[in-house]
Amino acid sequence: MEHIRTPKVEQVKLLDRFSNKSVIGTLHLTATHLIFVESNSTSAQEIWILHHHIASMEKLSLTTSGCPLLIQCRNFRLVHFVIPRERDCHDIYSSLLRLLRPVSYDELYAFSYNPKQNDQQREEGWQLIDLAAEFERMGVPCDQWQLTDVNREYKVCETYPRDLYVPITASKPIIVGSSKFRSKGRFPVLTYFYQEKKAAVCRCSQPLSGFSARCLEDEHMLQAISKANHNSRYIYVMDTRPKLNALANRAAGKGYENEDNYSNIRFQFVGIENIHVMRGSLQKLLEVVGTRSLSMTDYLVGLENSGWLRHIKAIMDAAIFLAKAVTVEGASVLVHCSDGWDRTAQVCALGSLLMDPYYRTIKGFMVLIEKDWISFGHKFADRCDQLDPDQKEVSPIFTQFLECVWQLTEQFPQAFEFSEWFLIQIHEHVHSCQFGNFLGNSQRQREVLQLKERTYSLWAHLLSEKQNYMNPVYSPSFAESHPVLEPSTQACHFKFWRNMYHQYDRSMHPRQSILKQVLTFKESNRELEGTVQALKTKLQKFGVSTSPLKPQTPPRDRSLPPRPQSLILGAPLLSRKEVQQEEDEEVFGEEAREDAPASTDGERTVEGSSATENGYGELTGSFGSKNEPAVVTLEFGVARMTC
Amino acid sequence: MEFAELIKTPRVDGVVLRRPFMPTVEGTLCLTGHHLILSSRQDNTEELWLLHANIDSTEKRFVGSLGTIIVKCKDLRVIQLDIPGMEECLNIASSIEALSTLDSVSLMYPFFYRPLFEVIEDGWQSFVPEESFKDLESMTDEWRLSEVNKDFSVCPSYPSLLTVPRDIDDESLCKAASFRHGGRFPVLSYYHKKNGMVIMRAAQPLTGTNGRRCKEDEKLINATLCAGKRGYIIDTRTIAVAQQAKARGGGFEQEANYPQWRRIHKAIERSNVLQDSLIKLVEACNDQSHSMDRWLSKLEASNWQSNVKEILTTACLAAQCIDREGASVLVHGTEGTDSTLQVTSLAQIILDPACRTIRGFEVLIEREWLQAGHPFQQRCAQSAYSNGKLRSEAPVFLLFLDCVWQILRQFPCSFQFNENLLIMLFEHAYASQFGTFLGNCVAERGKLQLSQKTVSLWSWVNRPQELERFLNPLYEPNNLVIWPSVAPQSLLLWEGVFLRWNRSTKCLDEAYQEMVHIIEYNKELQNKVNSLRRQLAQLETEDSPLQTP
């Protein structure tokens, strides 16, 4: 490819982010990936970084050992290379600079990625998620809600999908009138229908009310939504913004609903901050947790100052409000923010997940994302920086949604069919541009790009690896006993999601993973059930009758797809023996170094961190003539086991 | 003294018990000498039996003639009792107050408790120093068991038998003891089988302002070094605190007098600071305001997590000196009964796989805490809700347990026991029907005749029926040294203790049960497969003669 000036650089040093450890290897630059292959043949770790994952690069000033290149990725990986020759570093840097700023969609990885599937398989992948079927599952269309073809040609709202569900009493003129009174034409439509109480969750954007403007069609529209639900005389209108923001919008001819003009609405501000605040918050959070030798005080103060968990809690609080209004009061709720594609998506999706156990399954969660995020036009391209757009449009809105779901999985370990690894994998691919699902900003744009013809669907890929994402303690009966989740919103129940934001920082993870262990047991149980059956069949040939074994879980497809590399799951699943071996190897490596002669000073500092770094502590002073190397090499938080 | 004197109203009807996340119970409140009992007298509702010793503080409130007593317990639980009638309420409150603050140890419940189970293995006899010395003897002959402290005259807080270097005679030990705070001369704490390095512990040396030295002390600790080897002295105090200690006759080892040792200062907080930290933490955890910023800033201000990090880091450092540097370590702070024990015991959990079994962990607590003279009675007299004047209360042991929990979280398959064991130990250290944690040292326990008059906690824990609750289903023994991460992101708030009473644990408990179920089912299946295989093999061998022509 013409942008690659130097495809390969040898003797590149990769520094560990939190200690003074480093490894030497070779850096390869391909059209799609930056690859680092460790030279040491025993461990030979490989790091593959997709160009799309690179958020920023920084060339630091030249040092004696070479030219440092710092790469920050959107999946929160941070790599620090030291390239021996400045020239090579510059070449890599400028090639990457070009590669990671694609100018057109055609350059995105999804259009060249080929998982060796034929057209039919690809089509099937895209057909996995069917939103019409999803609305049918909810019980829509019904006597109160119908499918409208008003947006078939994207004429009323180009950021909405073609198929939209509205109250039967909402005529076309009302819809069109209402859409003209709503920012970006995003008029109120149905997103979730709570069949039990016939209560609806609707979404839209802010009204163009300014200081006094009103719109009869819009008022009719809200009334139609209200009338479609006989259980409640009023509907809630949730403005997910802080009141101050909504007030400020009035000056620009936008704003919020005036309760006097709308009959029977209960208006409520929720106070979720805007995309800019969220972007800044994540930046602060990453700065804090990326600090070396972080003290507990700085960590907690930084966590507080970043505001990140406060925002997560705000979103959760809003979703809980929504779920309560619908399930307890049986009231319909209309949710909006400014444009109705960020905070609105968060609250509607999370609220539905609280109300409907289906969305807590693997398939259901895909449907939920497809519905509330993809089809309703969350601007993935802008928010995730797919094509060098305005940096001010980038914001971790979807990441926050995934984190909220993770917080729920922590409180309800049996409620979700998937583990956090599934959430992290989705996050990875929202930014990877490897699959077509999240490309572009709206359905319309995706159609123009012919994504279904030219790219593959992430969902098919994830489903093919379903085994890896299963939550081993998931209990379908939990959904029956807890159809609606009622999480605690006490501040102390929100945690920092280490496995997301430190996914690649091996030293921070527990060295043994419960998830991995229990998954292994579950797999082994399936295999053993098979063995028992086979043995019984054999025994029957000898005329021995055996009592039937009650299978604990219905036997599933036994073919195991290859596991993705996951630090959360520890190393890819190996048998215990192999794990042991792996540990041993590591140990020998260590021991060898420890016994090495004094000339290995450099390596020693490599292995641990120096005294000044916050390892387990500092050993100051020195013994006689021996200097620094005699210092205990302190490994910063390395959870390594040795014999 | 008769307890009856203290009980002004033994019984009140129509009392309502309120607890977070539990249904309210209405029933009869009874006060006995050692318990507060609330019974609804219905078959299937749970009764409340609360040890008076578990009560940390009480508060009274009145609305009309309805009185409310808020009882705050040492295990951090807070319960509310609504008592009709002002007089009854006042009587109950003052009785609880009196009964929960009994001064005399011999009036404590353990002296009255009679086990409802058969004691199969007497916990008082489970851990004999001679036995662990036998293990040591099988590995090295460098050490001997000294009876110098037989009558506790050399060091009142040490046990009667101590492991010391073989070549140091009792006379030298006495001299070294006079040079150490409280007579706590350096003794063996841990022997690292892999390389023969040791952890020793002591109290601070009494160098004072004029730099006293003691040849016997120097000789004693040098005797633990191999020829040409050097060691580390880990002083758990900062250099500034250690300097200040000189003015009060304490101090630290001068380089000039201990040339073979390098001193490292760490900053583990002293006990009164730790108590303050616990009070603040628990207050933060009980704050219902729901504000994220407030929670995080209170959590930070409590400094609890910082204390956990510092203690764990120091323990890792000690372990690193032993395992990685191949150097022996002497650990001390001021008295050598608090931070010193946290460090030596945690280092052993990191280094020694035996300490990660239930039995080994019990041995560790017995040896490094009870025998080593951690003043449990003083430290655990009050807990987080103490509002009275504090004397020497401090959550030193709780911090140790918290650190163990942190390692357990990071190595969930390396421990034979689970979190329940740690929580149970926390509860019993503060209030118990067993005598194990009474008294401050071996000598005091002897005087109290605990082994004759009370039941040992271990007698109960080690019953197979009880043990089951403490077993970690994921446990797979490994002989490795486990190095925990001490990054703040890796250290979590111990929810099992600090958020225990303000959340519903039902979902978490059920998930845990499901995990246990999966693992047990696996064992069951494996047995099944084995037995079927055997059956098949048998049939095949029986069959084979028929098949051969």
PDB file of N, CA and C in Angstrom, chain B residues 121-123 125-127 131 354-367 416-417 421 458-459 461-463 467 471:
ATOM      1  N   GLU B 121     -12.529 -32.392  68.398  1.00  0.00           N
ATOM      2  CA  GLU B 121     -11.118 -32.021  68.469  1.00  0.00           C
ATOM      3  C   GLU B 121     -11.034 -30.746  69.285  1.00  0.00           C
ATOM      4  N   ASP B 122     -10.360 -30.778  70.422  1.00  0.00           N
ATOM      5  CA  ASP B 122     -10.287 -29.591  71.261  1.00  0.00           C
ATOM      6  C   ASP B 122      -9.347 -28.569  70.638  1.00  0.00           C
ATOM      7  N   GLY B 123      -9.939 -27.459  70.219  1.00  0.00           N
ATOM      8  CA  GLY B 123      -9.154 -26.425  69.556  1.00  0.00           C
ATOM      9  C   GLY B 123      -8.029 -25.881  70.417  1.00  0.00           C
ATOM     10  N   GLN B 125      -6.022 -27.550  72.006  1.00  0.00           N
ATOM     11  CA  GLN B 125      -4.858 -28.427  71.876  1.00  0.00           C
ATOM     12  C   GLN B 125      -4.421 -28.596  70.418  1.00  0.00           C
ATOM     13  N   SER B 126      -5.102 -27.876  69.522  1.00  0.00           N
ATOM     14  CA  SER B 126      -4.846 -28.126  68.101  1.00  0.00           C
ATOM     15  C   SER B 126      -3.495 -27.619  67.631  1.00  0.00           C
ATOM     16  N   PHE B 127      -3.037 -26.549  68.250  1.00  0.00           N
ATOM     17  CA  PHE B 127      -1.823 -25.940  67.711  1.00  0.00           C
ATOM     18  C   PHE B 127      -0.750 -25.887  68.789  1.00  0.00           C
ATOM     19  N   GLU B 131       5.065 -28.840  67.850  1.00  0.00           N
ATOM     20  CA  GLU B 131       4.819 -29.560  66.613  1.00  0.00           C
ATOM     21  C   GLU B 131       5.334 -28.804  65.400  1.00  0.00           C
ATOM     22  N   ALA B 354       0.960 -23.415  52.401  1.00  0.00           N
ATOM     23  CA  ALA B 354       0.299 -24.052  53.539  1.00  0.00           C
ATOM     24  C   ALA B 354      -0.632 -23.073  54.244  1.00  0.00           C
ATOM     25  N   CYS B 355      -0.251 -21.810  54.265  1.00  0.00           N
ATOM     26  CA  CYS B 355      -1.074 -20.807  54.955  1.00  0.00           C
ATOM     27  C   CYS B 355      -2.378 -20.545  54.223  1.00  0.00           C
ATOM     28  N   ARG B 356      -2.498 -21.055  53.012  1.00  0.00           N
ATOM     29  CA  ARG B 356      -3.719 -20.800  52.247  1.00  0.00           C
ATOM     30  C   ARG B 356      -4.713 -21.940  52.391  1.00  0.00           C
ATOM     31  N   THR B 357      -4.371 -22.932  53.210  1.00  0.00           N
ATOM     32  CA  THR B 357      -5.357 -23.958  53.544  1.00  0.00           C
ATOM     33  C   THR B 357      -6.069 -23.505  54.815  1.00  0.00           C
ATOM     34  N   ILE B 358      -7.186 -24.118  55.108  1.00  0.00           N
ATOM     35  CA  ILE B 358      -7.920 -23.706  56.306  1.00  0.00           C
ATOM     36  C   ILE B 358      -7.080 -23.973  57.548  1.00  0.00           C
ATOM     37  N   ARG B 359      -6.548 -25.175  57.642  1.00  0.00           N
ATOM     38  CA  ARG B 359      -5.773 -25.536  58.806  1.00  0.00           C
ATOM     39  C   ARG B 359      -4.545 -24.617  58.928  1.00  0.00           C
ATOM     40  N   GLY B 360      -3.891 -24.406  57.798  1.00  0.00           N
ATOM     41  CA  GLY B 360      -2.684 -23.579  57.806  1.00  0.00           C
ATOM     42  C   GLY B 360      -2.990 -22.143  58.203  1.00  0.00           C
ATOM     43  N   PHE B 361      -4.143 -21.672  57.773  1.00  0.00           N
ATOM     44  CA  PHE B 361      -4.530 -20.306  58.101  1.00  0.00           C
ATOM     45  C   PHE B 361      -4.843 -20.196  59.601  1.00  0.00           C
ATOM     46  N   GLU B 362      -5.462 -21.225  60.129  1.00  0.00           N
ATOM     47  CA  GLU B 362      -5.720 -21.246  61.575  1.00  0.00           C
ATOM     48  C   GLU B 362      -4.398 -21.246  62.339  1.00  0.00           C
ATOM     49  N   VAL B 363      -3.468 -22.060  61.867  1.00  0.00           N
ATOM     50  CA  VAL B 363      -2.150 -22.107  62.506  1.00  0.00           C
ATOM     51  C   VAL B 363      -1.520 -20.723  62.462  1.00  0.00           C
ATOM     52  N   LEU B 364      -1.637 -20.083  61.316  1.00  0.00           N
ATOM     53  CA  LEU B 364      -1.049 -18.754  61.150  1.00  0.00           C
ATOM     54  C   LEU B 364      -1.643 -17.765  62.149  1.00  0.00           C
ATOM     55  N   ILE B 365      -2.949 -17.796  62.287  1.00  0.00           N
ATOM     56  CA  ILE B 365      -3.599 -16.860  63.215  1.00  0.00           C
ATOM     57  C   ILE B 365      -3.230 -17.186  64.650  1.00  0.00           C
ATOM     58  N   GLU B 366      -3.197 -18.447  64.921  1.00  0.00           N
ATOM     59  CA  GLU B 366      -2.815 -18.874  66.264  1.00  0.00           C
ATOM     60  C   GLU B 366      -1.377 -18.413  66.561  1.00  0.00           C
ATOM     61  N   ARG B 367      -0.459 -18.665  65.655  1.00  0.00           N
ATOM     62  CA  ARG B 367       0.958 -18.402  65.894  1.00  0.00           C
ATOM     63  C   ARG B 367       1.295 -16.921  65.773  1.00  0.00           C
ATOM     64  N   GLN B 416      -7.923 -22.477  50.142  1.00  0.00           N
ATOM     65  CA  GLN B 416      -8.867 -23.549  50.456  1.00  0.00           C
ATOM     66  C   GLN B 416     -10.127 -22.984  51.086  1.00  0.00           C
ATOM     67  N   PHE B 417     -10.011 -21.783  51.657  1.00  0.00           N
ATOM     68  CA  PHE B 417     -11.168 -21.204  52.321  1.00  0.00           C
ATOM     69  C   PHE B 417     -11.735 -20.059  51.493  1.00  0.00           C
ATOM     70  N   LEU B 421     -14.976 -17.432  55.888  1.00  0.00           N
ATOM     71  CA  LEU B 421     -14.070 -17.692  57.011  1.00  0.00           C
ATOM     72  C   LEU B 421     -13.512 -16.377  57.548  1.00  0.00           C
ATOM     73  N   TRP B 458     -11.755 -22.839  67.437  1.00  0.00           N
ATOM     74  CA  TRP B 458     -11.314 -23.868  66.479  1.00  0.00           C
ATOM     75  C   TRP B 458     -12.049 -25.185  66.690  1.00  0.00           C
ATOM     76  N   SER B 459     -12.468 -25.448  67.936  1.00  0.00           N
ATOM     77  CA  SER B 459     -13.223 -26.685  68.184  1.00  0.00           C
ATOM     78  C   SER B 459     -14.495 -26.699  67.355  1.00  0.00           C
ATOM     79  N   VAL B 461     -15.081 -24.463  64.543  1.00  0.00           N
ATOM     80  CA  VAL B 461     -14.812 -24.282  63.108  1.00  0.00           C
ATOM     81  C   VAL B 461     -14.408 -25.595  62.451  1.00  0.00           C
ATOM     82  N   ASN B 462     -13.615 -26.375  63.158  1.00  0.00           N
ATOM     83  CA  ASN B 462     -13.058 -27.567  62.519  1.00  0.00           C
ATOM     84  C   ASN B 462     -13.995 -28.765  62.470  1.00  0.00           C
ATOM     85  N   ARG B 463     -15.221 -28.578  62.916  1.00  0.00           N
ATOM     86  CA  ARG B 463     -16.188 -29.657  62.742  1.00  0.00           C
ATOM     87  C   ARG B 463     -16.557 -29.729  61.262  1.00  0.00           C
ATOM     88  N   LEU B 467     -17.114 -26.636  58.666  1.00  0.00           N
ATOM     89  CA  LEU B 467     -16.060 -26.387  57.680  1.00  0.00           C
ATOM     90  C   LEU B 467     -16.613 -26.199  56.283  1.00  0.00           C
ATOM     91  N   LEU B 471     -15.431 -23.635  52.884  1.00  0.00           N
ATOM     92  CA  LEU B 471     -14.597 -24.190  51.817  1.00  0.00           C
ATOM     93  C   LEU B 471     -14.791 -23.443  50.509  1.00  0.00           C
TER      94      LEU B 471
END
